[in-house]
XYZ file of C-alpha atoms in Angstrom:
533
model
C 54.983 -83.309 35.910
C 55.991 -80.690 37.259
C 58.829 -81.059 39.683
C 59.919 -77.981 42.304
C 62.823 -75.968 41.795
C 66.018 -75.806 44.238
C 65.598 -72.929 46.483
C 69.400 -72.240 46.095
C 69.185 -69.346 43.230
C 66.461 -67.687 45.907
C 69.523 -66.999 48.569
C 70.276 -63.632 47.239
C 66.276 -62.510 46.850
C 65.136 -60.338 49.094
C 62.057 -60.501 47.819
C 61.012 -64.554 49.024
C 57.296 -64.536 50.069
C 58.531 -67.079 52.823
C 59.930 -63.854 54.472
C 58.923 -60.880 56.571
C 60.349 -58.431 54.464
C 57.849 -59.657 51.388
C 54.506 -59.408 53.851
C 55.782 -56.242 54.847
C 56.078 -54.643 51.045
C 52.757 -56.234 50.155
C 51.460 -54.462 53.034
C 53.017 -50.962 52.207
C 52.014 -50.499 48.658
C 48.740 -51.000 49.813
C 48.494 -48.783 52.266
C 50.334 -46.262 50.187
C 47.561 -46.407 47.069
C 44.755 -46.322 49.891
C 46.351 -43.237 51.458
C 47.381 -41.669 47.740
C 44.185 -42.674 45.749
C 41.448 -42.302 48.114
C 37.561 -42.984 47.806
C 37.196 -44.428 44.446
C 33.435 -43.924 42.929
C 31.824 -45.348 40.373
C 27.538 -44.801 39.235
C 27.180 -48.847 39.674
C 27.301 -48.836 43.923
C 23.463 -46.944 42.618
C 22.610 -50.290 41.714
C 23.549 -52.100 45.026
C 22.469 -49.443 47.504
C 18.663 -50.052 45.843
C 18.996 -53.087 47.052
C 20.493 -52.545 50.033
C 17.770 -49.515 50.499
C 14.842 -52.353 49.751
C 16.392 -55.023 52.506
C 16.385 -52.763 55.130
C 13.106 -50.376 54.467
C 8.858 -50.727 54.480
C 9.458 -50.696 50.273
C 10.902 -54.576 50.335
C 8.076 -55.116 47.351
C 9.764 -52.298 45.259
C 13.251 -54.191 44.581
C 12.807 -57.146 45.953
C 9.133 -58.497 44.843
C 9.004 -55.863 41.613
C 9.920 -53.067 40.625
C 12.574 -51.432 38.782
C 15.740 -53.255 40.987
C 14.543 -56.302 40.645
C 13.552 -56.097 36.389
C 17.348 -54.108 35.853
C 19.379 -56.252 38.707
C 17.239 -59.758 39.235
C 20.997 -60.963 39.232
C 23.019 -59.316 41.671
C 23.405 -61.656 44.499
C 23.247 -60.234 48.807
C 26.966 -59.842 49.408
C 27.577 -55.836 48.022
C 24.006 -54.977 49.302
C 24.446 -56.532 53.236
C 28.025 -55.359 52.846
C 26.997 -51.192 52.749
C 24.140 -52.764 55.117
C 26.643 -53.347 58.142
C 28.708 -50.180 57.183
C 25.856 -48.173 58.009
C 25.867 -48.660 61.499
C 28.990 -46.659 61.618
C 29.796 -42.806 62.045
C 29.823 -41.019 58.731
C 33.514 -40.420 59.068
C 34.390 -44.155 59.340
C 32.323 -45.551 56.558
C 34.831 -45.461 53.804
C 38.587 -45.838 55.831
C 36.550 -49.140 57.379
C 35.680 -50.618 53.377
C 39.172 -49.732 51.798
C 41.252 -50.571 54.855
C 39.024 -54.389 55.021
C 39.086 -54.895 51.691
C 43.019 -53.401 51.160
C 44.240 -56.158 54.085
C 42.141 -59.274 52.706
C 43.613 -58.140 49.043
C 47.435 -58.081 50.933
C 46.130 -61.320 52.569
C 44.912 -63.316 49.381
C 47.882 -62.166 47.515
C 50.771 -63.111 49.740
C 49.034 -66.906 50.412
C 48.821 -67.291 46.322
C 52.000 -66.312 46.340
C 53.688 -67.863 49.028
C 51.219 -71.301 47.843
C 53.505 -71.052 44.181
C 56.335 -70.355 45.919
C 56.338 -73.473 48.340
C 55.182 -75.900 44.814
C 58.426 -74.120 42.719
C 60.584 -71.547 44.389
C 61.175 -69.029 42.284
C 61.068 -65.231 42.937
C 59.159 -64.584 39.795
C 56.651 -64.998 42.041
C 56.756 -62.621 44.023
C 57.952 -60.537 41.030
C 54.131 -61.028 39.869
C 52.793 -59.862 43.700
C 54.381 -56.536 43.186
C 53.965 -56.096 40.053
C 50.098 -56.625 40.728
C 50.537 -54.257 43.237
C 51.773 -51.170 41.108
C 48.997 -51.211 38.780
C 46.711 -48.452 39.592
C 43.462 -50.045 38.358
C 43.992 -52.994 40.895
C 45.093 -50.865 43.635
C 41.974 -48.345 43.005
C 39.018 -51.301 43.268
C 39.985 -51.632 47.018
C 39.015 -48.697 47.437
C 35.956 -48.445 45.988
C 32.087 -50.065 46.961
C 32.049 -52.408 43.685
C 31.870 -56.363 43.480
C 35.847 -56.616 41.878
C 37.894 -55.934 44.607
C 36.609 -59.139 47.366
C 35.568 -61.542 44.049
C 39.343 -60.711 42.615
C 40.652 -61.993 46.489
C 38.369 -64.962 46.434
C 39.918 -65.977 43.082
C 43.246 -65.403 43.964
C 42.804 -68.243 47.545
C 40.778 -70.729 45.298
C 43.882 -70.652 42.374
C 46.714 -71.044 45.426
C 44.827 -73.678 47.052
C 44.853 -75.205 43.782
C 48.947 -74.652 43.185
C 49.536 -75.923 46.635
C 47.552 -79.434 46.426
C 49.655 -80.223 43.054
C 52.094 -83.076 44.993
C 48.915 -84.068 46.892
C 46.947 -86.965 46.053
C 44.236 -86.136 48.713
C 42.168 -83.344 49.003
C 43.299 -81.924 52.789
C 39.933 -80.936 54.770
C 41.637 -77.510 54.859
C 41.795 -77.048 50.687
C 37.969 -78.664 50.723
C 36.745 -75.638 53.524
C 39.035 -73.058 51.558
C 37.250 -74.033 48.328
C 33.551 -73.831 49.589
C 34.305 -70.392 50.859
C 35.538 -68.852 48.287
C 33.104 -70.284 46.148
C 30.496 -69.419 48.441
C 31.300 -65.606 48.842
C 32.190 -65.232 45.051
C 28.539 -66.509 44.355
C 27.425 -63.435 46.605
C 29.652 -61.239 44.682
C 30.357 -62.108 41.122
C 28.957 -65.077 40.107
C 31.417 -65.212 37.074
C 34.140 -65.388 39.808
C 32.338 -67.950 41.440
C 32.115 -70.198 38.571
C 35.994 -69.513 38.019
C 36.655 -70.925 41.604
C 34.126 -73.951 40.954
C 36.312 -74.637 37.931
C 39.951 -74.549 39.870
C 38.237 -76.803 43.196
C 37.297 -79.240 40.063
C 40.308 -79.357 38.255
C 41.938 -79.583 41.588
C 39.956 -83.097 41.928
C 40.719 -83.762 38.344
C 44.515 -83.852 38.895
C 44.434 -86.363 41.990
C 42.012 -88.287 40.545
C 39.005 -87.796 42.713
C 36.373 -86.201 40.360
C 33.906 -88.562 40.961
C 34.492 -87.843 45.016
C 31.965 -85.994 47.818
C 34.082 -83.108 47.289
C 32.762 -82.517 44.317
C 29.332 -82.696 45.078
C 29.746 -80.139 47.977
C 31.710 -77.968 45.649
C 28.796 -77.747 43.376
C 25.608 -77.808 45.616
C 27.445 -74.184 47.893
C 27.534 -73.269 44.032
C 24.139 -74.324 43.561
C 22.829 -72.712 46.843
C 24.663 -69.817 46.629
C 23.438 -68.837 43.313
C 19.893 -69.789 44.521
C 20.570 -67.826 47.718
C 18.611 -65.025 47.050
C 16.048 -65.857 44.456
C 14.925 -68.172 47.433
C 14.676 -65.446 49.984
C 12.420 -63.339 47.237
C 10.281 -66.166 46.248
C 10.045 -66.996 50.117
C 8.910 -63.287 50.944
C 6.077 -63.311 48.532
C 8.067 -62.856 45.332
C 8.270 -65.505 41.832
C 11.089 -66.844 41.786
C 13.142 -65.843 39.296
C 16.328 -67.003 38.262
C 19.819 -64.692 37.979
C 19.124 -63.321 34.239
C 19.953 -59.799 32.344
C 15.918 -58.915 31.841
C 15.616 -55.328 30.504
C 19.690 -55.414 30.108
C 19.698 -57.958 27.143
C 17.198 -55.775 25.236
C 18.963 -52.674 25.832
C 22.087 -53.682 24.696
C 20.724 -55.816 21.927
C 19.748 -52.469 20.536
C 23.516 -51.494 20.817
C 25.173 -54.513 19.746
C 23.041 -54.261 16.430
C 22.804 -50.772 15.116
C 21.617 -52.106 11.678
C 18.948 -54.140 12.261
C 16.983 -56.200 9.585
C 13.447 -54.730 8.158
C 12.040 -58.258 9.634
C 12.529 -57.668 12.419
C 10.295 -54.680 12.603
C 7.271 -56.919 12.785
C 8.912 -59.216 15.161
C 9.083 -56.363 17.366
C 5.737 -55.226 17.231
C 4.088 -58.486 17.941
C 5.584 -57.555 21.232
C 2.628 -55.408 21.772
C 4.807 -52.573 22.901
C 3.422 -49.272 24.626
C 2.139 -46.450 22.128
C 4.859 -44.213 23.190
C 7.782 -46.416 21.854
C 7.118 -47.899 17.968
C 9.040 -50.457 16.793
C 10.510 -48.447 14.276
C 11.888 -46.249 16.984
C 13.509 -49.205 19.039
C 15.240 -50.353 16.018
C 16.225 -46.924 14.305
C 17.675 -45.221 17.562
C 18.166 -47.673 19.865
C 16.375 -47.252 23.809
C 17.294 -45.636 26.769
C 17.237 -47.359 30.758
C 13.830 -45.276 30.622
C 12.295 -46.697 27.343
C 13.206 -49.833 28.558
C 11.702 -49.679 31.922
C 8.497 -48.401 30.176
C 8.228 -51.037 27.939
C 8.490 -53.462 31.243
C 6.152 -51.392 33.024
C 3.594 -51.418 30.110
C 3.582 -55.371 30.242
C 3.410 -55.534 34.282
C 0.591 -52.919 34.332
C -1.545 -54.974 31.974
C -0.982 -58.575 33.722
C 2.222 -59.797 32.772
C 4.102 -61.516 36.399
C 7.334 -60.741 36.210
C 9.512 -63.261 35.227
C 7.054 -62.846 31.655
C 8.089 -59.563 31.727
C 11.232 -59.871 32.058
C 11.253 -63.429 29.561
C 9.573 -61.252 26.851
C 11.756 -58.712 26.856
C 15.199 -61.016 26.951
C 13.471 -62.479 24.095
C 13.303 -59.223 22.151
C 17.089 -58.954 23.103
C 17.818 -62.650 21.564
C 16.292 -61.584 18.556
C 18.344 -58.754 17.591
C 21.529 -60.998 17.655
C 20.334 -63.786 16.054
C 19.987 -61.127 13.546
C 22.725 -61.850 11.294
C 26.422 -62.374 11.684
C 27.521 -59.187 12.848
C 25.500 -59.244 16.478
C 27.356 -62.283 16.860
C 30.486 -60.950 16.552
C 29.975 -57.807 18.201
C 29.175 -59.457 21.026
C 32.666 -61.396 20.308
C 34.439 -57.901 20.438
C 32.499 -57.410 23.968
C 33.595 -60.369 25.525
C 37.067 -59.552 23.877
C 37.737 -56.134 26.039
C 36.146 -57.045 28.778
C 38.797 -58.970 29.375
C 41.173 -56.390 28.694
C 42.230 -57.054 25.152
C 41.257 -53.778 22.910
C 43.726 -53.555 20.295
C 41.127 -55.217 17.870
C 39.284 -52.539 17.396
C 41.634 -50.514 16.231
C 41.539 -53.152 12.979
C 37.880 -52.625 12.430
C 37.030 -50.497 9.318
C 36.358 -47.140 10.061
C 32.297 -47.209 9.122
C 31.753 -50.583 10.559
C 29.587 -49.624 13.726
C 30.647 -52.488 16.459
C 28.762 -50.650 19.370
C 25.578 -47.916 18.430
C 27.165 -44.811 17.762
C 30.708 -46.188 18.329
C 33.028 -47.364 15.273
C 36.246 -48.912 16.564
C 38.295 -46.386 17.137
C 35.556 -44.483 19.430
C 34.880 -47.187 21.776
C 38.660 -48.045 22.182
C 39.054 -44.268 23.356
C 36.252 -44.849 25.261
C 37.278 -47.956 27.128
C 40.594 -46.372 27.133
C 39.069 -43.345 29.077
C 37.115 -45.937 31.390
C 40.273 -47.480 32.190
C 42.316 -44.447 33.067
C 39.525 -43.068 35.389
C 38.724 -46.245 37.061
C 42.409 -46.487 37.798
C 42.252 -42.516 39.238
C 45.262 -42.277 36.490
C 42.766 -39.166 35.162
C 40.322 -38.369 38.818
C 39.335 -35.052 39.527
C 37.053 -34.727 42.253
C 34.533 -32.517 39.971
C 33.860 -35.802 38.153
C 33.779 -37.637 41.272
C 31.392 -35.093 42.406
C 29.210 -35.230 39.272
C 28.451 -38.541 39.589
C 28.137 -38.142 43.242
C 25.118 -35.537 42.393
C 23.644 -37.608 39.414
C 23.691 -41.102 40.898
C 23.878 -40.657 44.449
C 22.204 -37.153 45.501
C 19.608 -36.186 42.395
C 15.887 -36.086 43.306
C 14.230 -38.693 44.604
C 17.489 -41.057 45.707
C 17.088 -42.753 48.871
C 18.580 -41.548 52.511
C 21.320 -44.696 51.843
C 22.414 -42.918 48.626
C 22.698 -39.395 50.340
C 24.926 -41.460 53.361
C 26.987 -42.979 50.638
C 27.570 -39.681 49.117
C 28.230 -38.122 52.569
C 30.309 -40.232 53.441
C 32.832 -40.654 50.094
C 33.424 -37.210 49.567
C 35.275 -36.416 52.119
C 38.045 -38.730 50.871
C 37.880 -37.616 47.434
C 41.478 -36.922 46.222
C 43.125 -35.079 43.378
C 46.351 -35.984 41.718
C 49.290 -34.433 43.188
C 50.992 -32.810 39.792
C 54.450 -35.134 40.988
C 52.664 -38.013 40.231
C 51.387 -37.450 36.942
C 53.998 -39.318 35.936
C 54.609 -41.704 36.822
C 51.011 -42.986 37.761
C 50.999 -41.863 34.153
C 53.519 -44.594 33.236
C 52.180 -47.421 34.812
C 48.899 -47.172 33.848
C 49.494 -46.322 30.224
C 50.784 -50.777 29.980
C 48.060 -52.171 28.225
C 45.598 -54.219 29.280
C 45.930 -55.967 25.880
C 49.793 -56.895 26.634
C 48.613 -58.614 29.645
C 46.407 -60.382 27.852
C 48.720 -61.562 24.806
C 51.302 -63.004 27.430
C 49.155 -64.396 29.426
C 47.740 -66.151 26.605
C 50.783 -67.346 25.386
C 51.933 -68.072 28.739
C 49.098 -70.869 29.292
C 49.948 -72.258 25.840
C 53.397 -73.003 26.831
C 51.990 -74.195 30.448
C 49.765 -76.897 28.308
C 52.921 -78.706 27.387
C 54.200 -78.249 30.709
C 51.167 -79.146 33.170
C 47.787 -79.503 31.091
C 45.573 -78.661 33.960
C 47.230 -76.009 35.547
C 47.400 -74.495 31.673
C 43.870 -75.114 31.280
C 43.237 -72.934 34.134
C 45.031 -69.832 33.017
C 43.661 -70.034 29.526
C 40.465 -71.085 30.666
C 39.565 -67.947 33.022
C 39.396 -65.466 30.060
C 37.971 -67.696 27.345
C 34.767 -68.381 29.584
C 34.842 -64.013 30.608
C 34.883 -63.665 27.079
C 31.708 -66.341 26.481
C 29.948 -64.807 29.686
C 30.951 -61.176 29.510
C 30.042 -61.478 25.479
C 26.863 -62.915 25.759
C 25.689 -60.859 28.743
C 26.582 -57.932 25.872
C 28.591 -56.580 28.232
C 31.800 -53.982 26.958
C 33.327 -52.943 29.880
C 37.226 -52.537 31.161
C 36.235 -53.244 34.499
C 35.042 -56.534 33.915
C 38.533 -57.830 33.590
C 39.600 -57.034 36.832
C 39.722 -60.289 38.508
C 41.583 -61.666 35.541
C 44.725 -59.483 36.387
C 46.353 -61.799 38.902
C 45.972 -64.695 37.295
C 47.293 -63.007 33.716
C 50.580 -62.048 36.205
C 51.081 -65.102 37.875
C 50.254 -67.148 34.749
C 53.229 -65.318 33.207
C 55.431 -65.926 35.801
C 54.478 -69.816 35.904
C 55.385 -70.163 32.457
C 59.137 -67.962 33.314
C 59.601 -70.780 36.126
C 58.523 -74.066 34.476
C 59.969 -73.138 31.145
C 63.371 -74.819 31.799
C 60.757 -78.312 31.876
C 60.696 -81.053 29.400
C 57.688 -80.838 27.542
C 54.734 -83.558 27.583
C 52.504 -84.374 25.012
C 49.359 -82.870 25.472
C 47.430 -86.167 24.418
C 49.748 -88.050 26.839
C 49.257 -85.947 29.945
C 44.974 -86.094 29.246
C 45.335 -89.557 28.768
C 46.667 -90.589 32.312
C 44.430 -87.973 33.681
C 41.805 -89.659 32.170
C 42.970 -93.281 33.524
C 43.907 -91.956 37.201
C 40.233 -90.488 37.244
C 38.143 -93.785 35.462
C 40.524 -96.146 37.373
C 39.421 -93.967 40.819
C 35.494 -94.972 39.612
C 36.220 -98.447 38.465
C 37.271 -99.050 42.250
C 34.482 -97.290 43.594
C 32.553 -99.504 41.845
C 34.180 -102.566 42.483
C 33.665 -101.953 46.353
C 30.410 -101.332 45.830
C 30.437 -104.456 44.200
C 31.891 -106.339 47.070
C 30.516 -104.836 49.812
C 27.052 -106.122 48.484
C 28.339 -109.392 48.197
């Protein structure tokens, strides 16, 4: 079992998390990046605004009950669309400052809370170092300046992690911890369901540690998770639409065609059986891939022919699954996408030059693409022209709603170009690859398994689950690794702190955990029997 370290080594540490100077430093770093980076945008904000627009306008049927936003983004929860609806009530000049200040404030508070929880369990300056290092990563800071789910969802993950660590030496789940877990799980379901899975897993690991797995808390956490996941689908069904479990829909086919650039001849007959529109043949899809417009055309063709939204989404997902089941290469590619979406891209450099891991991309080309995307999101290679082109394409184009144009007007005054004197410093920090954090975290988690198997399982399970979910979704995007940044750094810091502890065999730890939870269940059964007698 882990033990607390003596605080004597901290007497000379001015970065002790219990001091106000630490809080001030974290706030100062967030304030600096808020001012420095200004507004940051990415095209995905348009998808959230589509739903936001449908929630408030007379066009509720288009986007909530049927139409492209439903088909493509039925898995998007209510959190960010509702947040944007609230922000639109503000004067235009205050929208972005309120968004960014709010996200920075929540992120700083979550980071301070998490750091203090670790420090209260094992007093060591390394947790403060991890927190400060996180604040110096431009990628971490830039997302607080954007209308995306990454900032808030990562904050709830840090709160869950800190709450679990704070309960390590407790035999019972406190009411405060239970409430915090429920809050984090629910709000994570409304922002990013993958992070909600992490939060639920951390809460369950805490119950397992305390020997309380089969308790009312497990039921409460599970119900909160299920309620959060089903909230928007239920509202959609009550509003006159179909109940559609959150799923990828058309994205499965679109991404599947990229994941399988060399499909087998047998797939042609399979695709022909789906009765595609005359303008889109099975041969063309399999040979050239498909644009978003092509996949939307297929969906609309089926809907117009009488299929329900659920049937059309199911059929197009079946086509995507057929692509992934077509040999071993698409399956290997999907694992690679999960690695890329978890911050590890170095494997791409080891692929043969003629291996097409993504339609039109070999390993080195995809590596360069992911790297440039990371630098863009980190505000290391920004320029106002690049932001303006995103605005013009996704928010000001003909046919875009008033909400999209309002978003553009609220963000454009706050675009900032990077000052020349910061090029070297920002580049130096950002060019430290995420792959390094990923590998160090895996190594740290492996060491922690022998120190504290549950803590090691949490730190190891989060990236592994992320690899599985994003790989199954066929998404290769470094942005999906954002929520993992904090867990990477805290796992490394925890490993350094617990390294002097004598290791305990993993099987021995697991045996003790099973006995602890089984004995609790046994006592419950015996108590019920005695009451019935």
